Amino acid sequence: MGRLTHWEGEPVSVWIERWRVPLFEAYDDLASTSDRLKEIAREGTGQLSVVISESQSAGRGRRGATWHSPAESGLWMSVLLPAPSRSVAYLPLIVGLATARAVERVAPGIDAGIEWPNDIVIAGKKVAGVLCEAVASGPADSVEGVVAGIGVNVRTPPGGYPPDIRERATSLEESAGAWVSRSALATAILMELTRVTDTDGFGSAGVGADVYGLSLPKPLLDALNHRNVLSNQRVHCEQEGPGVARGILASGALLLERDDGSRVGVVAGSVRVE
Ligand code: BTN
């Protein structure tokens, strides 16, 4: 693991100033940016602290999956968000919304959808994923914050994607047919993250206060449902079985209509389109 003094041609201090973040660490290689940010958060750092690495040797996806993170092909980034005072299932969704909006800002002509609960997709292929993890420390295991790990495939890796994800993965450049700036993408993600936690309905509390309500504010819920690629799709949910996905609920759950007409909110587990 090598700490970098510069990232994307500018000193790290310039990014700290430009992004108005309390801390930014850049590396050429790390096990996982989320692990590093958790360490920093336990020592105490401000919200919106950022860790980015050119590559990750143990990049992590949801449910213990490996996140393929080779050099020069993606944005592997973790951002510290305020700790919720209660469990909020919708957190990965709003990080996903911020990422989808950011992706569209830097790659014009792209329509970025959200595949519940944590995938950002373009034309049915996954371009980015989000993994939110709480950071607990202290004797009472008080929650210090939430590490939002965001992985965006910016360009196709030199050797292509590993066989198990090849069919389903895409990159921003491949989808847009144009060069995409990773620094512009990181900047847009931070801007959109601030927007969703600050102005899009969480009121004036802003980052730093208890910004999360029990349910998603309507503008965010509407924005998510607008991008929800599972809407009215026949799906199979790991825990609830088959049915038709009817939308995202204010709690962050996916509303599943079973074949007998009953409806249930799916809160966890994987969902696949049938
Ligand atoms: C998923 O789709 O399963 C979530 C993928 C999250 C990957 C990112 S890359 C930056 C951060 N560091 C990690 O180890 N994982 C997240």
mmCIF file of C-alpha atoms and ligand atoms in Angstrom:
data_model
loop_
_atom_site.group_PDB
_atom_site.id
_atom_site.type_symbol
_atom_site.label_atom_id
_atom_site.label_comp_id
_atom_site.label_asym_id
_atom_site.label_seq_id
_atom_site.Cartn_x
_atom_site.Cartn_y
_atom_site.Cartn_z
ATOM 1 C CA MET A 1 0.000 0.000 0.000
ATOM 2 C CA GLY A 2 1.493 3.301 -1.102
ATOM 3 C CA ARG A 3 0.049 6.604 -0.051
ATOM 4 C CA LEU A 4 -0.051 9.163 -2.856
ATOM 5 C CA THR A 5 0.686 12.872 -2.492
ATOM 6 C CA HIS A 6 -1.108 13.624 -5.767
ATOM 7 C CA TRP A 7 -4.269 12.295 -7.303
ATOM 8 C CA GLU A 8 -5.317 12.879 -10.913
ATOM 9 C CA GLY A 9 -2.498 15.392 -11.377
ATOM 10 C CA GLU A 10 -3.282 17.609 -8.379
ATOM 11 C CA PRO A 11 -1.933 17.589 -4.823
ATOM 12 C CA VAL A 12 -4.250 15.833 -2.370
ATOM 13 C CA SER A 13 -4.554 19.143 -0.478
ATOM 14 C CA VAL A 14 -6.110 20.753 -3.563
ATOM 15 C CA TRP A 15 -8.844 18.099 -3.628
ATOM 16 C CA ILE A 16 -9.491 18.625 0.093
ATOM 17 C CA GLU A 17 -10.017 22.308 -0.568
ATOM 18 C CA ARG A 18 -12.011 21.856 -3.736
ATOM 19 C CA TRP A 19 -14.325 19.238 -2.248
ATOM 20 C CA ARG A 20 -14.489 20.989 1.144
ATOM 21 C CA VAL A 21 -13.914 17.669 2.929
ATOM 22 C CA PRO A 22 -12.118 17.208 6.253
ATOM 23 C CA LEU A 23 -9.792 14.470 4.977
ATOM 24 C CA PHE A 24 -8.769 12.798 1.727
ATOM 25 C CA GLU A 25 -6.303 9.939 1.482
ATOM 26 C CA ALA A 26 -5.255 8.570 -1.911
ATOM 27 C CA TYR A 27 -3.368 5.296 -2.432
ATOM 28 C CA ASP A 28 -1.952 3.413 -5.360
ATOM 29 C CA ASP A 29 -3.021 0.126 -3.776
ATOM 30 C CA LEU A 30 -5.010 -0.812 -0.679
ATOM 31 C CA ALA A 31 -6.801 -3.922 0.528
ATOM 32 C CA SER A 32 -10.077 -1.966 0.643
ATOM 33 C CA THR A 33 -10.816 1.761 0.795
ATOM 34 C CA SER A 34 -13.709 1.003 3.155
ATOM 35 C CA ASP A 35 -11.420 -0.808 5.615
ATOM 36 C CA ARG A 36 -9.012 2.146 5.611
ATOM 37 C CA LEU A 37 -11.817 4.657 6.110
ATOM 38 C CA LYS A 38 -13.208 2.598 9.010
ATOM 39 C CA GLU A 39 -9.784 2.801 10.716
ATOM 40 C CA ILE A 40 -9.711 6.556 10.216
ATOM 41 C CA ALA A 41 -13.302 6.949 11.440
ATOM 42 C CA ARG A 42 -12.552 5.014 14.643
ATOM 43 C CA GLU A 43 -9.715 7.440 15.345
ATOM 44 C CA GLY A 44 -12.202 10.255 14.786
ATOM 45 C CA THR A 45 -12.646 12.218 11.605
ATOM 46 C CA GLY A 46 -15.318 14.410 10.091
ATOM 47 C CA GLN A 47 -18.157 13.434 7.831
ATOM 48 C CA LEU A 48 -17.439 13.363 4.129
ATOM 49 C CA SER A 49 -13.885 12.139 4.739
ATOM 50 C CA VAL A 50 -12.768 10.332 1.585
ATOM 51 C CA VAL A 51 -10.414 7.458 0.744
ATOM 52 C CA ILE A 52 -9.652 6.525 -2.880
ATOM 53 C CA SER A 53 -7.304 3.854 -4.188
ATOM 54 C CA GLU A 54 -6.091 3.180 -7.722
ATOM 55 C CA SER A 55 -6.519 -0.535 -7.073
ATOM 56 C CA GLN A 56 -7.776 -2.766 -4.258
ATOM 57 C CA SER A 57 -6.378 -6.192 -3.474
ATOM 58 C CA ALA A 58 -9.393 -7.175 -1.340
ATOM 59 C CA GLY A 59 -12.212 -5.023 -2.700
ATOM 60 C CA ARG A 60 -15.485 -6.095 -1.141
ATOM 61 C CA GLY A 61 -18.975 -6.231 -2.533
ATOM 62 C CA ARG A 62 -22.276 -7.008 -0.862
ATOM 63 C CA ARG A 63 -22.778 -10.339 0.872
ATOM 64 C CA GLY A 64 -19.071 -11.151 1.005
ATOM 65 C CA ALA A 65 -18.559 -10.978 -2.758
ATOM 66 C CA THR A 66 -15.217 -9.890 -4.181
ATOM 67 C CA TRP A 67 -15.229 -6.541 -5.947
ATOM 68 C CA HIS A 68 -12.847 -6.675 -8.909
ATOM 69 C CA SER A 69 -10.781 -3.458 -8.508
ATOM 70 C CA PRO A 70 -7.849 -3.365 -10.939
ATOM 71 C CA ALA A 71 -5.717 -0.254 -11.503
ATOM 72 C CA GLU A 72 -6.662 2.440 -14.002
ATOM 73 C CA SER A 73 -10.111 1.122 -14.645
ATOM 74 C CA GLY A 74 -12.408 2.426 -11.968
ATOM 75 C CA LEU A 75 -13.206 4.783 -9.180
ATOM 76 C CA TRP A 76 -12.845 2.881 -5.907
ATOM 77 C CA MET A 77 -13.945 5.326 -3.259
ATOM 78 C CA SER A 78 -15.250 5.349 0.307
ATOM 79 C CA VAL A 79 -16.974 8.294 1.945
ATOM 80 C CA LEU A 80 -17.902 8.731 5.605
ATOM 81 C CA LEU A 81 -21.551 9.607 6.160
ATOM 82 C CA PRO A 82 -23.315 10.546 9.395
ATOM 83 C CA ALA A 83 -24.358 7.682 11.634
ATOM 84 C CA PRO A 84 -28.075 7.050 11.730
ATOM 85 C CA SER A 85 -29.611 6.929 15.208
ATOM 86 C CA ARG A 86 -31.691 3.952 14.080
ATOM 87 C CA SER A 87 -31.468 1.365 11.368
ATOM 88 C CA VAL A 88 -32.213 2.913 7.997
ATOM 89 C CA ALA A 89 -32.591 0.386 5.226
ATOM 90 C CA TYR A 90 -32.711 3.072 2.561
ATOM 91 C CA LEU A 91 -29.172 4.354 3.069
ATOM 92 C CA PRO A 92 -27.571 2.338 0.210
ATOM 93 C CA LEU A 93 -30.410 3.529 -2.026
ATOM 94 C CA ILE A 94 -29.702 7.212 -1.525
ATOM 95 C CA VAL A 95 -25.981 6.617 -2.033
ATOM 96 C CA GLY A 96 -26.952 4.748 -5.204
ATOM 97 C CA LEU A 97 -29.158 7.647 -6.269
ATOM 98 C CA ALA A 98 -26.285 10.102 -5.764
ATOM 99 C CA THR A 99 -23.990 7.813 -7.764
ATOM 100 C CA ALA A 100 -26.515 7.397 -10.593
ATOM 101 C CA ARG A 101 -26.959 11.160 -10.846
ATOM 102 C CA ALA A 102 -23.178 11.689 -10.779
ATOM 103 C CA VAL A 103 -22.647 9.116 -13.514
ATOM 104 C CA GLU A 104 -25.121 10.954 -15.750
ATOM 105 C CA ARG A 105 -23.389 14.268 -15.102
ATOM 106 C CA VAL A 106 -20.005 13.055 -16.309
ATOM 107 C CA ALA A 107 -21.139 10.733 -19.103
ATOM 108 C CA PRO A 108 -23.734 12.612 -21.116
ATOM 109 C CA GLY A 109 -26.333 10.581 -22.923
ATOM 110 C CA ILE A 110 -26.326 7.851 -20.284
ATOM 111 C CA ASP A 111 -29.463 6.730 -18.436
ATOM 112 C CA ALA A 112 -28.438 5.278 -15.101
ATOM 113 C CA GLY A 113 -30.980 3.015 -13.435
ATOM 114 C CA ILE A 114 -31.055 1.638 -9.900
ATOM 115 C CA GLU A 115 -31.450 -2.064 -9.356
ATOM 116 C CA TRP A 116 -32.588 -2.579 -5.776
ATOM 117 C CA PRO A 117 -30.834 -2.579 -3.434
ATOM 118 C CA ASN A 118 -27.374 -1.422 -4.472
ATOM 119 C CA ASP A 119 -26.601 -1.658 -8.169
ATOM 120 C CA ILE A 120 -26.369 1.124 -10.712
ATOM 121 C CA VAL A 121 -27.099 -0.198 -14.178
ATOM 122 C CA ILE A 122 -26.921 1.065 -17.730
ATOM 123 C CA ALA A 123 -28.968 -0.794 -20.351
ATOM 124 C CA GLY A 124 -29.271 -3.825 -18.076
ATOM 125 C CA LYS A 125 -25.575 -4.043 -17.184
ATOM 126 C CA LYS A 126 -23.985 -3.166 -13.870
ATOM 127 C CA VAL A 127 -21.694 -0.139 -13.947
ATOM 128 C CA ALA A 128 -21.439 0.559 -10.209
ATOM 129 C CA GLY A 129 -22.203 -0.872 -6.796
ATOM 130 C CA VAL A 130 -22.632 0.517 -3.307
ATOM 131 C CA LEU A 131 -21.762 -1.096 0.014
ATOM 132 C CA CYS A 132 -22.746 0.753 3.209
ATOM 133 C CA GLU A 133 -21.200 -0.419 6.462
ATOM 134 C CA ALA A 134 -21.595 0.992 9.963
ATOM 135 C CA VAL A 135 -18.454 1.866 11.919
ATOM 136 C CA ALA A 136 -18.800 0.980 15.568
ATOM 137 C CA SER A 137 -16.258 1.739 18.270
ATOM 138 C CA GLY A 138 -15.962 2.312 21.998
ATOM 139 C CA PRO A 139 -17.166 0.135 24.870
ATOM 140 C CA ALA A 140 -20.849 0.597 24.008
ATOM 141 C CA ASP A 141 -20.104 0.021 20.326
ATOM 142 C CA SER A 142 -21.491 3.439 19.548
ATOM 143 C CA VAL A 143 -21.845 4.005 15.833
ATOM 144 C CA GLU A 144 -19.301 6.528 14.551
ATOM 145 C CA GLY A 145 -20.695 6.770 11.081
ATOM 146 C CA VAL A 146 -21.484 4.877 7.947
ATOM 147 C CA VAL A 147 -18.800 4.088 5.423
ATOM 148 C CA ALA A 148 -20.313 4.299 1.966
ATOM 149 C CA GLY A 149 -18.128 2.262 -0.381
ATOM 150 C CA ILE A 150 -18.728 3.142 -4.005
ATOM 151 C CA GLY A 151 -17.209 1.257 -6.915
ATOM 152 C CA VAL A 152 -17.697 2.576 -10.455
ATOM 153 C CA ASN A 153 -16.340 0.759 -13.509
ATOM 154 C CA VAL A 154 -15.022 3.704 -15.497
ATOM 155 C CA ARG A 155 -13.174 1.823 -18.233
ATOM 156 C CA THR A 156 -12.988 -1.836 -19.109
ATOM 157 C CA PRO A 157 -9.898 -3.420 -17.489
ATOM 158 C CA PRO A 158 -7.088 -4.389 -19.929
ATOM 159 C CA GLY A 159 -7.781 -8.132 -19.567
ATOM 160 C CA GLY A 160 -11.556 -7.652 -19.546
ATOM 161 C CA TYR A 161 -13.837 -8.591 -16.650
ATOM 162 C CA PRO A 162 -13.555 -11.923 -14.839
ATOM 163 C CA PRO A 163 -15.723 -14.623 -16.468
ATOM 164 C CA ASP A 164 -18.302 -14.665 -13.645
ATOM 165 C CA ILE A 165 -19.269 -11.020 -14.192
ATOM 166 C CA ARG A 166 -18.374 -10.565 -17.868
ATOM 167 C CA GLU A 167 -21.936 -10.923 -19.128
ATOM 168 C CA ARG A 168 -23.394 -8.468 -16.657
ATOM 169 C CA ALA A 169 -20.704 -5.801 -16.215
ATOM 170 C CA THR A 170 -20.168 -2.654 -18.207
ATOM 171 C CA SER A 171 -18.048 0.455 -17.849
ATOM 172 C CA LEU A 172 -18.983 4.098 -18.147
ATOM 173 C CA GLU A 173 -16.682 4.681 -21.103
ATOM 174 C CA GLU A 174 -17.960 1.611 -22.917
ATOM 175 C CA SER A 175 -21.560 2.746 -22.398
ATOM 176 C CA ALA A 176 -20.936 6.399 -23.222
ATOM 177 C CA GLY A 177 -18.488 5.764 -26.067
ATOM 178 C CA ALA A 178 -16.351 8.601 -24.703
ATOM 179 C CA TRP A 179 -13.547 9.268 -22.251
ATOM 180 C CA VAL A 180 -14.741 9.894 -18.704
ATOM 181 C CA SER A 181 -12.827 11.849 -16.068
ATOM 182 C CA ARG A 182 -12.517 10.002 -12.759
ATOM 183 C CA SER A 183 -11.893 13.231 -10.869
ATOM 184 C CA ALA A 184 -15.024 14.806 -12.346
ATOM 185 C CA LEU A 185 -16.910 11.671 -11.320
ATOM 186 C CA ALA A 186 -15.597 11.777 -7.733
ATOM 187 C CA THR A 187 -16.446 15.470 -7.541
ATOM 188 C CA ALA A 188 -19.969 14.831 -8.847
ATOM 189 C CA ILE A 189 -20.514 11.941 -6.397
ATOM 190 C CA LEU A 190 -19.518 14.120 -3.431
ATOM 191 C CA MET A 191 -21.752 16.919 -4.660
ATOM 192 C CA GLU A 192 -24.710 14.612 -5.160
ATOM 193 C CA LEU A 193 -24.132 12.880 -1.812
ATOM 194 C CA THR A 194 -24.274 16.267 -0.106
ATOM 195 C CA ARG A 195 -27.391 17.069 -2.087
ATOM 196 C CA VAL A 196 -29.282 13.904 -1.122
ATOM 197 C CA THR A 197 -28.366 14.132 2.548
ATOM 198 C CA ASP A 198 -28.718 17.890 2.730
ATOM 199 C CA THR A 199 -31.267 19.449 0.463
ATOM 200 C CA ASP A 200 -33.378 16.762 -1.118
ATOM 201 C CA GLY A 201 -35.862 16.492 1.683
ATOM 202 C CA PHE A 202 -33.900 15.770 4.837
ATOM 203 C CA GLY A 203 -34.530 19.382 5.772
ATOM 204 C CA SER A 204 -31.952 21.868 6.882
ATOM 205 C CA ALA A 205 -30.244 19.501 9.334
ATOM 206 C CA GLY A 206 -27.550 18.760 6.773
ATOM 207 C CA VAL A 207 -24.556 16.518 7.073
ATOM 208 C CA GLY A 208 -23.477 16.481 10.691
ATOM 209 C CA ALA A 209 -26.888 16.290 12.330
ATOM 210 C CA ASP A 210 -29.229 13.306 12.524
ATOM 211 C CA VAL A 211 -30.186 13.696 8.914
ATOM 212 C CA TYR A 212 -32.108 10.498 8.483
ATOM 213 C CA GLY A 213 -35.821 10.290 9.099
ATOM 214 C CA LEU A 214 -37.740 7.043 9.534
ATOM 215 C CA SER A 215 -38.775 7.115 5.945
ATOM 216 C CA LEU A 216 -37.441 8.553 2.725
ATOM 217 C CA PRO A 217 -38.531 12.089 1.903
ATOM 218 C CA LYS A 218 -40.909 12.120 -1.060
ATOM 219 C CA PRO A 219 -38.551 13.800 -3.583
ATOM 220 C CA LEU A 220 -35.945 11.104 -2.958
ATOM 221 C CA LEU A 221 -38.499 8.293 -3.050
ATOM 222 C CA ASP A 222 -39.914 9.583 -6.320
ATOM 223 C CA ALA A 223 -36.424 9.966 -7.788
ATOM 224 C CA LEU A 224 -35.578 6.383 -6.787
ATOM 225 C CA ASN A 225 -38.772 4.934 -8.196
ATOM 226 C CA HIS A 226 -38.191 6.844 -11.397
ATOM 227 C CA ARG A 227 -34.848 5.039 -11.785
ATOM 228 C CA ASN A 228 -35.979 1.676 -10.410
ATOM 229 C CA VAL A 229 -35.286 -0.836 -13.162
ATOM 230 C CA LEU A 230 -37.127 -3.624 -11.312
ATOM 231 C CA SER A 231 -40.443 -1.804 -11.438
ATOM 232 C CA ASN A 232 -43.186 -4.205 -12.662
ATOM 233 C CA GLN A 233 -40.590 -6.865 -13.438
ATOM 234 C CA ARG A 234 -41.119 -10.498 -12.555
ATOM 235 C CA VAL A 235 -38.471 -11.307 -9.958
ATOM 236 C CA HIS A 236 -37.387 -13.997 -7.541
ATOM 237 C CA CYS A 237 -36.484 -12.819 -4.052
ATOM 238 C CA GLU A 238 -34.165 -14.970 -2.015
ATOM 239 C CA GLN A 239 -36.328 -14.751 1.091
ATOM 240 C CA GLU A 240 -39.841 -14.065 -0.175
ATOM 241 C CA GLY A 241 -39.835 -16.113 -3.364
ATOM 242 C CA PRO A 242 -41.306 -15.153 -6.756
ATOM 243 C CA GLY A 243 -43.574 -12.263 -7.617
ATOM 244 C CA VAL A 244 -43.706 -8.907 -9.346
ATOM 245 C CA ALA A 245 -41.647 -5.994 -8.006
ATOM 246 C CA ARG A 246 -44.028 -3.100 -7.601
ATOM 247 C CA GLY A 247 -41.741 -0.324 -6.404
ATOM 248 C CA ILE A 248 -39.527 0.974 -3.640
ATOM 249 C CA LEU A 249 -41.229 1.865 -0.359
ATOM 250 C CA ALA A 250 -40.416 4.856 1.846
ATOM 251 C CA SER A 251 -38.628 2.501 4.266
ATOM 252 C CA GLY A 252 -36.273 1.441 1.484
ATOM 253 C CA ALA A 253 -37.905 -1.995 1.138
ATOM 254 C CA LEU A 254 -38.857 -3.411 -2.273
ATOM 255 C CA LEU A 255 -42.591 -4.012 -2.578
ATOM 256 C CA LEU A 256 -43.199 -7.538 -3.892
ATOM 257 C CA GLU A 257 -46.598 -8.660 -5.127
ATOM 258 C CA ARG A 258 -46.846 -12.424 -4.781
ATOM 259 C CA ASP A 259 -48.796 -14.594 -7.191
ATOM 260 C CA ASP A 260 -51.702 -14.873 -4.709
ATOM 261 C CA GLY A 261 -52.004 -11.069 -4.761
ATOM 262 C CA SER A 262 -50.550 -10.532 -1.286
ATOM 263 C CA ARG A 263 -47.909 -7.844 -0.913
ATOM 264 C CA VAL A 264 -44.765 -7.837 1.199
ATOM 265 C CA GLY A 265 -41.859 -5.427 1.704
ATOM 266 C CA VAL A 266 -38.546 -7.137 0.976
ATOM 267 C CA VAL A 267 -35.844 -5.716 3.221
ATOM 268 C CA ALA A 268 -32.839 -7.950 2.603
ATOM 269 C CA GLY A 269 -31.405 -10.652 0.395
ATOM 270 C CA SER A 270 -30.769 -10.887 -3.284
ATOM 271 C CA VAL A 271 -33.331 -10.341 -6.019
ATOM 272 C CA ARG A 272 -33.037 -11.617 -9.560
ATOM 273 C CA VAL A 273 -35.134 -10.882 -12.588
ATOM 274 C CA GLU A 274 -36.838 -14.057 -13.799
HETATM 275 C C1 BTN B 1 -21.587 -4.344 -4.639
HETATM 276 O O1 BTN B 1 -22.085 -4.057 -5.727
HETATM 277 O O2 BTN B 1 -21.677 -5.504 -4.189
HETATM 278 C C2 BTN B 1 -20.903 -3.267 -3.847
HETATM 279 C C3 BTN B 1 -19.538 -2.969 -4.379
HETATM 280 C C4 BTN B 1 -18.800 -1.902 -3.598
HETATM 281 C C5 BTN B 1 -17.364 -1.746 -4.053
HETATM 282 C C6 BTN B 1 -16.690 -0.560 -3.419
HETATM 283 S S1 BTN B 1 -15.161 -0.130 -4.198
HETATM 284 C C7 BTN B 1 -14.805 0.987 -2.910
HETATM 285 C C8 BTN B 1 -15.230 0.312 -1.619
HETATM 286 N N1 BTN B 1 -14.195 -0.546 -1.096
HETATM 287 C C9 BTN B 1 -14.572 -1.836 -1.072
HETATM 288 O O3 BTN B 1 -13.862 -2.777 -0.650
HETATM 289 N N2 BTN B 1 -15.809 -1.959 -1.558
HETATM 290 C C10 BTN B 1 -16.368 -0.677 -1.944
#
